[in-house]
């Protein structure tokens, strides 16, 4: 093969070599696919070291087919997220229009650093930013945003803006003041990590206590902030939760904004501490803002409606904050990476690159250059193009249908499990779609609530019982005896003496999930539990897809 044959022929503009390669790869990978199974066949049994041992760069060119065949084996063990039995995490299947559009756009290899070479493709990003600004209720002409490398980076952008607002010249000068950022005990671990990346250290992130609903306790937080300010530290902003990863907890946004404004008055601050909402998951509930809950045209059940309405009420308070993050690769059903950082006042985005703000009306083809303030220089178009496709293809009702169905089926799962005495749902109150539960039998007939009062040994036995059932399910999945794949959240809770309690986590994301299918999966679990209870004392797992995380009991 000539080297130029690896590229599209510029004279004929034929796309068939590309689609043929995709079809060839698909045929090869299909050998590993059992449509009923959540995971692809073929596992890497060996260590990564032995996998790598004989790998070398070939001396001479090889045909795409040869290499695609090799590559196809690396798909082994991958999860098919669209399979409704997949209930592992907030990892959606990517929608086809987004995959098609982003894959096709790579023929033009657009660099989203600036518009000149991408033609109008970079306008897709501006368009998504406008649609999102309107969705949250901001003035779209004054708002701005940027796609970046993950939800983690959206938080990183927020903390950086917070530092620049509070300390002014942090781009030229080293930070010499003690600063602090507020998040909560329920905040994502990356809130701390980004403080490390920004050089202000993990310790500058204060995780404030939460109330019994897992939400920021405003009174306690305000006291803490005052103490820190009075001790000479600089208040550099807050990262509020806009839907935590599992429980979908949203902090009281209005109260937090009011508190911030009070503190500005009280301490006569010459800046307004930045408030960001980490809504990388919860943003999708914004689509329900103008859903007619009385008419209920999508026919959600009453319980689903109440939960969606409540969450929508709280997430829509984001119109009052300074910035938020949205992951299209989570609740937007887009391919990785599609994270959007949105800021209400465009000037703060430009200030990240020490640039003067450019008004929207001044932007035109030839002068739009996000690289001037973005963290990345060269930047992929996958995020913006995918988000553009998802928003325009699904529309508001499509998103409502997707998200509403997750909640509806989640409620169904909870209600059904509650009918069985051997199962206990531990997060019935959650407004998210995830179901957390534990299993019991005569020996371990414990109310989850009472675990806190049990001895360390009793808790460990109970936790082990649940953990080994999880391994048992994993093994059955490997043998294709069950179709459902759930996860296990190892450190979900802690007893007063710090014993970690693990719980089952059913995090369904597939658009194909229905109550009828959920019934099948529930029955699989009921059956498996009956079998497990008979053999649990001798049970040793030997055939699991991967060595699961250690059974954490510290
Ligand atoms: C997933 C998640 C993040 C991190 O986002 P990435 O896209 O994985 O970088 C941050 N915050 C919350 C609440 C998340 O769920």
Coordinates of C-alpha atoms and ligand atoms in Angstrom, one line a residue:
X1 CA 0.0 0.0 0.0
X2 CA 1.3 3.4 -0.9
X3 CA 1.5 5.8 2.0
X4 CA -0.9 8.2 0.5
X5 CA -3.5 5.5 0.4
X6 CA -3.9 5.8 4.1
X7 CA -5.5 9.1 3.5
X8 CA -8.7 10.3 1.7
X9 CA -8.1 10.8 -2.0
X10 CA -8.4 14.6 -2.4
X11 CA -9.2 14.2 -6.1
X12 CA -12.2 11.8 -5.8
X13 CA -13.3 12.8 -2.3
X14 CA -14.6 9.2 -1.8
X15 CA -15.7 8.3 1.7
X16 CA -16.0 4.6 1.0
X17 CA -12.5 3.7 2.1
X18 CA -13.4 5.1 5.6
X19 CA -16.8 3.4 5.8
X20 CA -15.3 0.1 4.6
X21 CA -12.7 0.3 7.3
X22 CA -15.4 0.9 9.9
X23 CA -17.5 -2.0 8.5
X24 CA -14.4 -4.3 8.5
X25 CA -13.6 -3.4 12.1
X26 CA -17.3 -3.9 13.0
X27 CA -17.2 -7.4 11.5
X28 CA -14.1 -8.3 13.4
X29 CA -15.4 -7.0 16.7
X30 CA -18.8 -8.6 16.1
X31 CA -17.2 -12.0 16.7
X32 CA -16.8 -10.9 20.3
X33 CA -20.4 -9.7 20.7
X34 CA -23.3 -11.7 22.1
X35 CA -26.2 -9.2 21.8
X36 CA -27.7 -10.4 25.1
X37 CA -24.5 -9.9 27.0
X38 CA -23.4 -6.6 28.6
X39 CA -19.8 -7.3 28.2
X40 CA -17.9 -8.3 25.0
X41 CA -16.2 -11.7 25.0
X42 CA -12.5 -12.1 25.2
X43 CA -10.6 -11.0 28.2
X44 CA -7.0 -10.1 28.8
X45 CA -6.1 -12.8 31.2
X46 CA -2.5 -11.9 31.2
X47 CA -0.8 -9.1 33.1
X48 CA -0.3 -5.9 31.1
X49 CA 3.4 -6.5 31.3
X50 CA 3.1 -9.8 29.4
X51 CA 0.7 -8.2 27.0
X52 CA 3.3 -5.5 26.2
X53 CA 6.3 -7.8 26.1
X54 CA 6.4 -8.5 22.4
X55 CA 4.9 -5.3 21.1
X56 CA 7.1 -3.4 18.6
X57 CA 6.7 -0.7 16.0
X58 CA 6.6 -2.6 12.7
X59 CA 9.5 -2.0 10.3
X60 CA 7.2 -1.8 7.3
X61 CA 3.7 -0.6 6.6
X62 CA 0.9 -3.0 7.2
X63 CA -2.6 -2.9 5.7
X64 CA -5.4 -1.3 7.7
X65 CA -7.2 -4.7 7.7
X66 CA -4.3 -6.4 9.4
X67 CA -4.0 -3.8 12.1
X68 CA -7.8 -3.5 12.5
X69 CA -7.9 -7.2 13.1
X70 CA -5.3 -6.9 15.8
X71 CA -7.1 -4.0 17.3
X72 CA -10.4 -5.7 17.3
X73 CA -9.2 -8.0 20.1
X74 CA -8.7 -5.0 22.3
X75 CA -12.4 -4.5 22.3
X76 CA -12.7 -7.7 24.3
X77 CA -14.3 -7.2 27.7
X78 CA -15.7 -3.8 26.8
X79 CA -19.1 -2.9 28.1
X80 CA -22.0 -2.4 25.8
X81 CA -23.7 0.6 27.5
X82 CA -26.7 0.4 25.3
X83 CA -27.6 -3.0 26.5
X84 CA -30.3 -2.4 29.1
X85 CA -28.7 -4.9 31.5
X86 CA -25.8 -2.6 31.9
X87 CA -26.3 -0.7 35.3
X88 CA -22.8 0.2 36.3
X89 CA -22.2 3.9 36.3
X90 CA -23.1 7.2 34.7
X91 CA -21.6 6.1 31.5
X92 CA -24.2 6.4 28.7
X93 CA -24.1 4.8 25.2
X94 CA -23.1 7.5 22.8
X95 CA -25.9 8.5 20.3
X96 CA -25.3 7.6 16.7
X97 CA -25.8 11.0 15.1
X98 CA -23.1 12.4 17.4
X99 CA -20.7 9.6 16.6
X100 CA -21.4 9.9 12.9
X101 CA -20.9 13.7 12.8
X102 CA -17.8 13.7 14.9
X103 CA -16.2 10.8 13.2
X104 CA -17.0 12.3 9.8
X105 CA -15.7 15.7 10.8
X106 CA -12.3 14.2 11.4
X107 CA -11.9 14.0 7.6
X108 CA -11.4 17.7 7.9
X109 CA -9.4 17.4 11.2
X110 CA -10.8 20.7 12.5
X111 CA -8.7 22.3 15.2
X112 CA -11.0 24.1 17.6
X113 CA -8.3 26.5 18.6
X114 CA -9.5 29.1 16.2
X115 CA -12.1 29.5 13.4
X116 CA -9.9 30.2 10.4
X117 CA -9.1 26.6 9.4
X118 CA -12.3 25.0 10.7
X119 CA -14.7 27.1 8.5
X120 CA -18.1 27.3 10.2
X121 CA -17.5 24.2 12.3
X122 CA -16.4 26.3 15.3
X123 CA -19.8 28.0 15.2
X124 CA -21.3 24.7 16.5
X125 CA -19.6 25.5 19.8
X126 CA -20.9 29.0 19.9
X127 CA -24.4 27.6 19.1
X128 CA -24.3 25.1 21.9
X129 CA -23.2 27.8 24.3
X130 CA -26.1 30.0 23.2
X131 CA -28.6 27.2 23.6
X132 CA -27.3 26.3 27.0
X133 CA -27.3 29.9 28.2
X134 CA -30.9 30.2 27.2
X135 CA -31.7 26.8 28.8
X136 CA -30.4 28.0 32.2
X137 CA -32.0 31.5 31.8
X138 CA -29.0 33.7 31.2
X139 CA -28.6 36.5 28.8
X140 CA -27.0 34.6 25.9
X141 CA -25.2 37.6 24.5
X142 CA -23.3 38.2 27.7
X143 CA -22.7 34.5 28.6
X144 CA -19.9 32.5 27.2
X145 CA -18.4 29.0 27.5
X146 CA -15.8 26.5 26.3
X147 CA -15.7 22.8 25.8
X148 CA -12.9 21.3 27.7
X149 CA -11.4 18.0 28.8
X150 CA -13.9 16.7 31.3
X151 CA -16.1 17.7 34.2
X152 CA -12.9 17.9 36.2
X153 CA -11.7 20.7 34.0
X154 CA -15.0 22.6 34.3
X155 CA -14.3 22.7 38.1
X156 CA -10.7 23.7 37.4
X157 CA -11.8 26.6 35.3
X158 CA -14.2 27.7 38.1
X159 CA -11.5 27.7 40.8
X160 CA -9.1 29.5 38.6
X161 CA -11.7 32.3 37.9
X162 CA -12.4 32.4 41.6
X163 CA -8.7 32.9 42.4
X164 CA -8.4 35.7 39.8
X165 CA -11.5 37.5 41.0
X166 CA -10.3 37.3 44.6
X167 CA -6.6 38.0 44.2
X168 CA -6.5 40.0 41.0
X169 CA -3.1 39.6 39.4
X170 CA -2.6 35.8 39.8
X171 CA -1.4 35.4 36.2
X172 CA 1.8 37.4 36.6
X173 CA 2.5 36.9 40.3
X174 CA 2.8 33.8 42.5
X175 CA -0.1 33.4 45.0
X176 CA 1.3 34.4 48.4
X177 CA -2.0 34.6 50.3
X178 CA -3.8 31.7 52.1
X179 CA -6.9 31.1 50.1
X180 CA -9.9 28.8 50.6
X181 CA -12.5 27.3 48.3
X182 CA -15.8 25.8 49.7
X183 CA -17.2 22.5 48.6
X184 CA -19.2 19.9 50.7
X185 CA -18.5 16.5 52.1
X186 CA -20.6 15.2 49.2
X187 CA -18.6 17.1 46.6
X188 CA -16.8 15.2 43.9
X189 CA -13.1 14.3 44.8
X190 CA -12.0 16.3 41.8
X191 CA -12.9 19.5 43.6
X192 CA -9.9 18.8 45.8
X193 CA -7.7 17.6 43.0
X194 CA -8.1 20.7 40.9
X195 CA -6.8 22.8 43.8
X196 CA -3.7 20.6 43.7
X197 CA -3.3 21.2 39.9
X198 CA -3.8 24.9 40.4
X199 CA -1.0 25.0 42.9
X200 CA -3.0 26.1 45.9
X201 CA -3.0 22.7 47.5
X202 CA -5.6 20.2 48.6
X203 CA -5.8 21.9 52.0
X204 CA -7.3 25.0 50.5
X205 CA -10.5 23.1 49.6
X206 CA -12.8 23.1 52.6
X207 CA -15.4 20.3 52.6
X208 CA -18.2 21.7 54.7
X209 CA -20.7 19.4 56.5
X210 CA -24.0 18.5 55.0
X211 CA -27.5 18.2 56.5
X212 CA -29.5 15.0 56.7
X213 CA -30.4 15.4 53.0
X214 CA -26.7 15.5 52.0
X215 CA -27.0 19.2 51.2
X216 CA -24.8 22.1 52.2
X217 CA -25.6 23.3 55.7
X218 CA -25.8 27.0 55.0
X219 CA -25.6 28.1 58.7
X220 CA -22.6 26.0 59.5
X221 CA -20.9 27.0 56.2
X222 CA -21.4 30.7 56.8
X223 CA -19.9 30.4 60.2
X224 CA -16.9 28.5 58.8
X225 CA -16.4 31.1 56.0
X226 CA -16.5 33.9 58.6
X227 CA -14.0 32.2 60.8
X228 CA -11.6 31.7 57.9
X229 CA -12.0 35.3 56.7
X230 CA -11.4 36.6 60.2
X231 CA -8.3 34.5 60.4
X232 CA -6.9 36.4 57.4
X233 CA -7.7 33.9 54.7
X234 CA -9.1 34.9 51.3
X235 CA -12.5 33.5 50.3
X236 CA -11.9 32.5 46.7
X237 CA -15.3 30.9 45.8
X238 CA -17.6 27.9 46.1
X239 CA -18.2 24.8 44.2
X240 CA -21.8 23.8 44.8
X241 CA -23.2 20.4 43.9
X242 CA -25.7 20.4 41.0
X243 CA -26.4 16.7 41.2
X244 CA -23.9 14.5 42.9
X245 CA -22.7 11.4 41.0
X246 CA -24.9 8.8 42.8
X247 CA -27.6 10.5 44.8
X248 CA -28.0 13.6 42.5
X249 CA -27.9 15.9 45.5
X250 CA -28.3 19.6 44.7
X251 CA -27.1 22.1 47.2
X252 CA -29.5 25.0 48.2
X253 CA -28.3 27.3 45.4
X254 CA -30.4 30.4 46.2
X255 CA -29.4 30.3 49.9
X256 CA -25.8 30.0 49.0
X257 CA -26.0 33.0 46.6
X258 CA -27.7 35.0 49.3
X259 CA -25.1 34.0 51.9
X260 CA -22.3 35.1 49.5
X261 CA -24.0 38.5 49.0
X262 CA -24.3 38.9 52.8
X263 CA -20.6 38.1 53.2
X264 CA -19.6 40.7 50.6
X265 CA -21.6 43.3 52.6
X266 CA -20.4 42.2 56.0
X267 CA -16.7 42.2 55.1
X268 CA -16.9 44.9 52.6
X269 CA -15.2 42.7 50.0
X270 CA -14.1 44.5 46.8
X271 CA -15.0 41.4 44.7
X272 CA -17.8 38.9 44.7
X273 CA -16.6 35.4 45.5
X274 CA -17.2 33.2 42.5
X275 CA -20.1 30.6 42.7
X276 CA -19.9 27.6 40.5
X277 CA -22.3 24.7 40.3
X278 CA -20.9 21.3 39.5
X279 CA -23.9 20.3 37.4
X280 CA -22.1 17.9 35.1
X281 CA -24.9 15.4 35.7
X282 CA -27.8 17.5 37.0
X283 CA -27.8 20.0 34.1
X284 CA -30.0 17.6 32.0
X285 CA -32.9 18.3 34.4
X286 CA -33.0 21.9 33.0
X287 CA -34.9 20.4 30.1
X288 CA -37.9 20.0 32.5
X289 CA -38.0 23.7 33.2
X290 CA -40.9 24.3 30.9
X291 CA -42.4 20.8 31.0
X292 CA -46.1 21.1 31.7
X293 CA -46.2 18.9 34.8
X294 CA -50.1 19.1 34.9
X295 CA -50.6 18.0 31.4
X296 CA -47.8 15.5 31.7
X297 CA -47.7 14.6 28.0
X298 CA -45.0 12.0 28.5
X299 CA -47.1 10.1 31.0
X300 CA -44.8 9.9 33.9
X301 CA -46.1 8.3 37.1
X302 CA -46.9 10.6 40.0
X303 CA -43.9 9.7 42.0
X304 CA -41.6 10.3 39.1
X305 CA -43.2 13.6 38.4
X306 CA -42.8 14.8 42.0
X307 CA -39.1 13.9 42.0
X308 CA -38.4 15.4 38.7
X309 CA -40.3 18.6 39.5
X310 CA -38.5 18.9 42.8
X311 CA -35.0 18.5 41.3
X312 CA -35.9 20.8 38.4
X313 CA -37.0 23.5 40.9
X314 CA -33.6 23.4 42.6
X315 CA -31.3 23.0 39.6
X316 CA -33.1 25.9 37.8
X317 CA -31.8 28.2 40.6
X318 CA -28.6 28.0 38.6
X319 CA -29.7 31.1 36.7
X320 CA -28.3 33.0 39.8
X321 CA -24.8 31.6 39.8
X322 CA -21.6 32.7 38.0
X323 CA -20.7 29.5 36.2
X324 CA -21.6 25.8 35.9
X325 CA -20.3 22.7 34.2
X326 CA -22.3 20.3 32.0
X327 CA -21.0 16.9 30.8
X328 CA -22.7 15.9 27.6
X329 CA -20.8 12.6 27.9
X330 CA -22.9 11.8 31.0
X331 CA -26.5 12.8 30.9
X332 CA -26.2 14.1 27.4
X333 CA -25.5 10.7 25.8
X334 CA -22.5 11.9 23.8
X335 CA -19.1 10.4 23.2
X336 CA -16.1 11.3 25.4
X337 CA -15.0 14.0 25.9
X338 CA -17.9 16.5 25.7
X339 CA -17.7 18.8 28.8
X340 CA -18.9 22.3 28.7
X341 CA -17.8 25.1 31.1
X342 CA -20.4 27.9 31.1
X343 CA -19.9 31.4 32.5
X344 CA -22.6 34.0 32.9
X345 CA -20.3 37.0 32.3
X346 CA -18.1 36.4 29.2
X347 CA -15.3 38.7 30.5
X348 CA -14.2 36.1 33.0
X349 CA -13.4 33.6 30.3
X350 CA -11.3 36.1 28.4
X351 CA -9.5 37.1 31.7
X352 CA -8.3 33.5 32.0
X353 CA -6.0 34.3 29.1
X354 CA -5.4 37.9 30.2
X355 CA -7.4 39.2 27.3
X356 CA -9.9 42.0 27.1
X357 CA -13.4 40.8 26.7
X358 CA -14.8 40.6 23.2
X359 CA -18.5 41.3 22.8
X360 CA -20.5 38.8 20.9
X361 CA -21.4 41.4 18.3
X362 CA -17.7 42.0 17.6
X363 CA -17.0 38.3 16.9
X364 CA -17.0 37.3 13.2
X365 CA -15.4 34.7 11.1
X366 CA -11.7 35.2 11.3
X367 CA -11.4 36.6 14.8
X368 CA -12.8 33.9 17.0
X369 CA -9.8 32.3 18.7
X370 CA -10.7 30.4 21.9
X371 CA -7.0 29.3 22.2
X372 CA -6.3 32.8 23.5
X373 CA -7.9 31.8 26.8
X374 CA -8.5 28.0 26.7
X375 CA -6.4 25.7 28.8
X376 CA -5.8 23.5 25.7
X377 CA -4.2 24.9 22.6
X378 CA -5.1 22.4 19.9
X379 CA -8.6 21.3 20.8
X380 CA -10.9 18.5 19.5
X381 CA -14.2 19.3 17.9
X382 CA -15.8 16.1 19.2
X383 CA -17.4 17.7 22.2
X384 CA -19.1 20.6 20.5
X385 CA -20.1 18.7 17.4
X386 CA -21.6 15.9 19.5
X387 CA -23.5 18.2 21.8
X388 CA -24.8 20.1 18.8
X389 CA -26.1 16.8 17.3
X390 CA -27.6 15.6 20.6
X391 CA -29.4 18.9 21.3
X392 CA -30.8 19.3 17.8
X393 CA -31.7 15.6 17.3
X394 CA -33.3 14.9 20.7
X395 CA -34.9 18.3 21.3
X396 CA -36.2 19.1 24.8
X397 CA -38.8 16.3 24.6
X398 CA -36.3 13.7 23.6
X399 CA -34.1 14.6 26.6
X400 CA -37.2 14.6 28.9
X401 CA -38.1 11.2 27.6
X402 CA -34.5 9.8 28.1
X403 CA -34.1 11.3 31.6
X404 CA -37.7 10.8 32.7
X405 CA -37.5 7.1 31.8
X406 CA -34.4 6.6 33.9
X407 CA -36.2 8.0 36.9
X408 CA -39.4 6.1 36.1
X409 CA -37.6 2.8 35.9
X410 CA -35.5 3.6 38.9
X411 CA -38.7 4.2 40.9
X412 CA -40.1 0.9 39.6
X413 CA -36.9 -0.9 40.7
X414 CA -37.1 0.6 44.2
X415 CA -40.8 -0.2 44.6
X416 CA -40.3 -3.8 43.5
X417 CA -37.3 -4.5 45.7
X418 CA -39.2 -3.1 48.6
X419 CA -41.8 -5.8 48.3
X420 CA -39.1 -8.4 49.0
X421 CA -38.1 -8.7 52.7
X422 CA -34.6 -9.9 51.7
X423 CA -33.8 -6.7 50.0
X424 CA -33.6 -3.2 51.5
X425 CA -33.5 -0.1 49.4
X426 CA -31.3 2.5 51.2
X427 CA -31.9 5.5 49.1
X428 CA -35.6 5.7 48.6
X429 CA -35.6 9.4 49.0
X430 CA -33.1 10.1 46.2
X431 CA -34.3 12.2 43.3
X432 CA -31.9 10.6 41.0
X433 CA -32.4 7.3 39.1
X434 CA -29.8 5.2 40.9
X435 CA -31.0 2.5 43.3
X436 CA -28.8 1.5 46.3
X437 CA -29.7 -1.6 48.2
X438 CA -28.4 -4.3 50.5
X439 CA -29.4 -8.0 50.7
X440 CA -30.4 -9.8 53.8
X441 CA -31.5 -13.3 55.0
X442 CA -32.5 -14.9 58.3
X443 CA -29.0 -14.7 59.6
X444 CA -28.4 -11.1 58.5
X445 CA -31.8 -9.7 59.1
X446 CA -30.7 -6.2 59.9
X447 CA -32.3 -2.9 59.2
X448 CA -29.8 -0.7 57.4
X449 CA -30.6 2.1 59.8
X450 CA -29.5 -0.1 62.7
X451 CA -26.1 -0.8 61.4
X452 CA -24.7 2.2 63.2
X453 CA -25.4 0.5 66.5
X454 CA -23.9 -2.9 65.7
X455 CA -20.6 -4.3 66.7
X456 CA -17.7 -4.2 64.3
X457 CA -17.8 -8.0 63.8
X458 CA -21.5 -7.9 63.0
X459 CA -21.1 -5.2 60.5
X460 CA -18.2 -7.0 58.8
X461 CA -20.2 -10.2 58.5
X462 CA -23.1 -8.3 57.0
X463 CA -20.8 -6.4 54.6
X464 CA -19.0 -9.6 53.6
X465 CA -22.3 -11.3 52.9
X466 CA -23.3 -8.5 50.5
X467 CA -19.9 -8.4 48.9
X468 CA -19.7 -12.1 48.2
X469 CA -23.1 -12.0 46.6
X470 CA -21.8 -9.3 44.3
X471 CA -18.9 -11.5 43.3
X472 CA -21.4 -14.4 42.8
X473 CA -23.4 -12.1 40.4
X474 CA -20.2 -11.1 38.5
X475 CA -19.3 -14.7 38.1
X476 CA -22.8 -15.6 36.8
X477 CA -22.5 -12.7 34.4
X478 CA -19.2 -14.1 33.0
X479 CA -20.9 -17.4 32.5
X480 CA -23.9 -15.7 30.7
X481 CA -26.3 -17.0 33.4
X482 CA -27.5 -13.5 34.2
X483 CA -27.8 -10.5 31.9
X484 CA -27.8 -7.8 34.4
X485 CA -24.5 -6.1 35.5
X486 CA -24.6 -3.9 38.6
X487 CA -21.9 -2.3 40.5
X488 CA -21.0 -2.2 44.2
X489 CA -20.2 1.0 46.0
X490 CA -17.6 -0.1 48.5
X491 CA -17.4 2.9 50.8
X492 CA -20.9 4.2 50.6
X493 CA -21.4 4.5 54.3
X494 CA -19.4 4.4 57.4
X495 CA -20.3 3.3 60.9
X496 CA -19.4 5.5 63.9
X497 CA -16.3 3.3 64.4
X498 CA -15.3 3.8 60.8
X499 CA -16.2 0.4 59.3
X500 CA -17.0 1.0 55.7
X501 CA -20.3 -0.5 54.4
X502 CA -20.7 -1.4 50.8
X503 CA -24.0 -1.4 49.0
X504 CA -25.3 -2.5 45.6
X505 CA -25.6 0.2 43.0
X506 CA -28.0 -0.1 40.1
X507 CA -27.1 2.7 37.7
X508 CA -29.1 2.1 34.6
X509 CA -28.4 4.4 31.6
X510 CA -29.6 2.6 28.6
X511 CA -32.3 4.2 26.6
X512 CA -33.7 0.7 26.0
X513 CA -34.4 0.1 29.7
X514 CA -38.1 -0.5 30.5
X515 CA -40.1 -1.8 33.5
X516 CA -40.6 -5.1 31.7
X517 CA -36.9 -5.6 31.2
X518 CA -36.2 -4.5 34.8
X519 CA -38.6 -7.2 35.9
X520 CA -36.5 -9.8 34.2
X521 CA -33.3 -8.5 35.8
X522 CA -34.9 -8.4 39.2
X523 CA -36.0 -12.0 38.9
X524 CA -32.4 -12.9 37.9
X525 CA -31.2 -11.4 41.1
X526 CA -33.9 -13.0 43.2
X527 CA -33.0 -16.4 41.7
X528 CA -29.3 -15.8 42.1
X529 CA -29.7 -14.9 45.7
X530 CA -31.6 -18.1 46.5
X531 CA -28.8 -20.1 45.0
X532 CA -26.2 -18.1 46.8
X533 CA -27.9 -18.4 50.2
X534 CA -27.5 -22.2 49.8
X535 CA -23.8 -22.2 49.1
X536 CA -22.7 -18.9 50.7
X537 CA -20.5 -20.5 53.5
X538 CA -18.3 -22.4 51.0
X539 CA -18.5 -19.9 48.1
X540 CA -15.2 -18.9 46.5
X541 CA -15.3 -16.9 43.3
X542 CA -13.0 -18.1 40.5
X543 CA -14.5 -16.8 37.3
X544 CA -15.0 -13.1 37.3
X545 CA -14.5 -10.6 34.5
X546 CA -12.0 -8.7 36.6
X547 CA -10.6 -8.6 40.1
X548 CA -13.1 -6.3 41.7
X549 CA -12.0 -3.6 44.0
X550 CA -10.8 -4.9 47.3
X551 CA -13.5 -5.5 49.9
X552 CA -12.8 -2.4 51.8
X553 CA -13.2 -2.7 55.6
X554 CA -10.8 -0.4 57.4
Ligands
LIG1 C1 -18.2 12.8 36.7 C2 -18.1 13.9 37.7 C3 -17.1 14.8 37.7 C4 -15.8 14.6 36.8 O1 -16.2 14.7 35.5 P1 -15.3 14.0 34.3 O2 -16.0 14.3 33.1 O3 -15.2 12.6 34.7 O4 -13.9 14.7 34.4 C5 -17.1 15.9 38.5 N1 -18.2 16.1 39.3 C6 -19.3 15.2 39.3 C7 -20.4 15.5 40.2 C8 -19.2 14.1 38.5 O5 -20.3 13.2 38.5

